Amino acid sequence: MGRAIFNPTVLDYKTPPLAEDQLRKVFKKYDTNNDNLLSKEELKKDFEYLGSIIPGFCANRSLHHADANKDWYINEGEKDELVKYAVRIGFGIKA
């Protein structure tokens, strides 16, 4: 029998995953300086709001997956990849 894989990203599994458009709104909400860029700290607050038990880890991984130009910010053009990453790790559902 295989070993169970622990997913350390989601704190409350009773909360239903969000639709992709709802995730976009959450990510927009935490762009606190309204520069249309999400910094690591802003992403950390996003994932904390979404229920992550390790929001800093999720922020780092989201930058790794979505930051195509490697400037350490998620811009408008990279947000689709950010949302795909959030869905993949359990915070959302595909539209």
mmCIF file of C-alpha atoms in Angstrom:
data_model
loop_
_atom_site.group_PDB
_atom_site.id
_atom_site.type_symbol
_atom_site.label_atom_id
_atom_site.label_comp_id
_atom_site.label_asym_id
_atom_site.label_seq_id
_atom_site.Cartn_x
_atom_site.Cartn_y
_atom_site.Cartn_z
ATOM 1 C CA MET A 1 0.000 0.000 0.000
ATOM 2 C CA GLY A 2 1.324 3.480 -0.899
ATOM 3 C CA ARG A 3 2.058 6.221 1.565
ATOM 4 C CA ALA A 4 -0.342 9.127 1.900
ATOM 5 C CA ILE A 5 0.985 12.421 0.631
ATOM 6 C CA PHE A 6 0.659 15.315 3.066
ATOM 7 C CA ASN A 7 -0.464 18.530 1.426
ATOM 8 C CA PRO A 8 0.761 21.244 3.811
ATOM 9 C CA THR A 9 -0.838 24.107 1.958
ATOM 10 C CA VAL A 10 -4.470 24.157 3.061
ATOM 11 C CA LEU A 11 -5.487 24.729 6.668
ATOM 12 C CA ASP A 12 -9.234 24.132 6.458
ATOM 13 C CA TYR A 13 -10.248 21.371 4.071
ATOM 14 C CA LYS A 14 -13.930 22.069 4.871
ATOM 15 C CA THR A 15 -13.772 25.378 2.992
ATOM 16 C CA PRO A 16 -14.726 24.756 -0.632
ATOM 17 C CA PRO A 17 -12.179 25.760 -3.258
ATOM 18 C CA LEU A 18 -12.800 29.073 -5.008
ATOM 19 C CA ALA A 19 -13.574 29.560 -8.675
ATOM 20 C CA GLU A 20 -10.787 31.070 -10.756
ATOM 21 C CA ASP A 21 -12.508 34.474 -10.976
ATOM 22 C CA GLN A 22 -12.869 34.509 -7.163
ATOM 23 C CA LEU A 23 -9.158 33.726 -6.787
ATOM 24 C CA ARG A 24 -8.332 36.637 -9.104
ATOM 25 C CA LYS A 25 -10.382 38.933 -6.840
ATOM 26 C CA VAL A 26 -8.523 37.695 -3.758
ATOM 27 C CA PHE A 27 -5.166 38.311 -5.426
ATOM 28 C CA LYS A 28 -6.333 41.790 -6.526
ATOM 29 C CA LYS A 29 -7.522 42.579 -2.975
ATOM 30 C CA TYR A 30 -4.053 42.082 -1.514
ATOM 31 C CA ASP A 31 -2.280 44.317 -4.024
ATOM 32 C CA THR A 32 -2.042 46.781 -1.147
ATOM 33 C CA ASN A 33 -0.102 49.504 -2.958
ATOM 34 C CA ASN A 34 -2.243 49.215 -6.142
ATOM 35 C CA ASP A 35 0.755 48.929 -8.465
ATOM 36 C CA ASN A 36 -0.738 45.909 -10.334
ATOM 37 C CA LEU A 37 2.202 43.830 -9.112
ATOM 38 C CA LEU A 38 2.109 41.218 -6.366
ATOM 39 C CA SER A 39 5.205 41.099 -4.191
ATOM 40 C CA LYS A 40 6.224 38.129 -2.077
ATOM 41 C CA GLU A 41 4.747 39.813 1.016
ATOM 42 C CA GLU A 42 1.466 40.498 -0.752
ATOM 43 C CA LEU A 43 1.336 36.900 -1.979
ATOM 44 C CA LYS A 44 2.026 35.699 1.546
ATOM 45 C CA LYS A 45 -1.009 37.680 2.771
ATOM 46 C CA ASP A 46 -3.088 36.235 -0.096
ATOM 47 C CA PHE A 47 -2.268 32.666 0.851
ATOM 48 C CA GLU A 48 -2.756 33.388 4.540
ATOM 49 C CA TYR A 49 -6.253 34.694 3.741
ATOM 50 C CA LEU A 50 -6.930 31.606 1.626
ATOM 51 C CA GLY A 51 -6.146 29.365 4.615
ATOM 52 C CA SER A 52 -2.583 28.224 3.996
ATOM 53 C CA ILE A 53 -0.743 26.903 7.041
ATOM 54 C CA ILE A 54 2.537 27.880 5.382
ATOM 55 C CA PRO A 55 1.772 31.046 3.403
ATOM 56 C CA GLY A 56 5.440 32.002 2.967
ATOM 57 C CA PHE A 57 6.130 28.674 1.278
ATOM 58 C CA CYS A 58 3.129 29.138 -1.010
ATOM 59 C CA ALA A 59 4.288 32.660 -1.873
ATOM 60 C CA ASN A 60 7.773 31.402 -2.780
ATOM 61 C CA ARG A 61 6.406 28.535 -4.860
ATOM 62 C CA SER A 62 3.921 30.789 -6.647
ATOM 63 C CA LEU A 63 6.771 33.111 -7.633
ATOM 64 C CA HIS A 64 8.716 30.104 -8.892
ATOM 65 C CA HIS A 65 5.764 28.925 -10.994
ATOM 66 C CA ALA A 66 4.265 32.201 -12.229
ATOM 67 C CA ASP A 67 7.028 34.830 -12.354
ATOM 68 C CA ALA A 68 8.054 34.383 -15.989
ATOM 69 C CA ASN A 69 10.387 37.391 -16.149
ATOM 70 C CA LYS A 70 12.011 36.559 -12.779
ATOM 71 C CA ASP A 71 11.655 40.055 -11.312
ATOM 72 C CA TRP A 72 10.189 38.698 -8.024
ATOM 73 C CA TYR A 73 6.760 40.199 -8.746
ATOM 74 C CA ILE A 74 3.633 38.780 -10.348
ATOM 75 C CA ASN A 75 2.400 41.233 -12.984
ATOM 76 C CA GLU A 76 -0.962 41.275 -14.803
ATOM 77 C CA GLY A 77 0.365 39.035 -17.568
ATOM 78 C CA GLU A 78 1.549 36.435 -15.067
ATOM 79 C CA LYS A 79 -1.629 36.278 -12.980
ATOM 80 C CA ASP A 80 -3.135 33.489 -15.096
ATOM 81 C CA GLU A 81 -0.214 31.252 -14.116
ATOM 82 C CA LEU A 82 -0.612 32.315 -10.486
ATOM 83 C CA VAL A 83 -4.280 31.316 -10.537
ATOM 84 C CA LYS A 84 -3.429 27.984 -12.221
ATOM 85 C CA TYR A 85 -0.876 27.317 -9.481
ATOM 86 C CA ALA A 86 -3.417 28.149 -6.737
ATOM 87 C CA VAL A 87 -5.947 25.791 -8.329
ATOM 88 C CA ARG A 88 -3.344 23.033 -8.675
ATOM 89 C CA ILE A 89 -2.417 23.137 -4.985
ATOM 90 C CA GLY A 90 -6.010 23.075 -3.819
ATOM 91 C CA PHE A 91 -7.210 26.654 -3.330
ATOM 92 C CA GLY A 92 -9.425 26.779 -6.386
ATOM 93 C CA ILE A 93 -11.393 24.916 -8.991
ATOM 94 C CA LYS A 94 -11.138 25.118 -12.750
ATOM 95 C CA ALA A 95 -13.779 27.281 -14.380
#
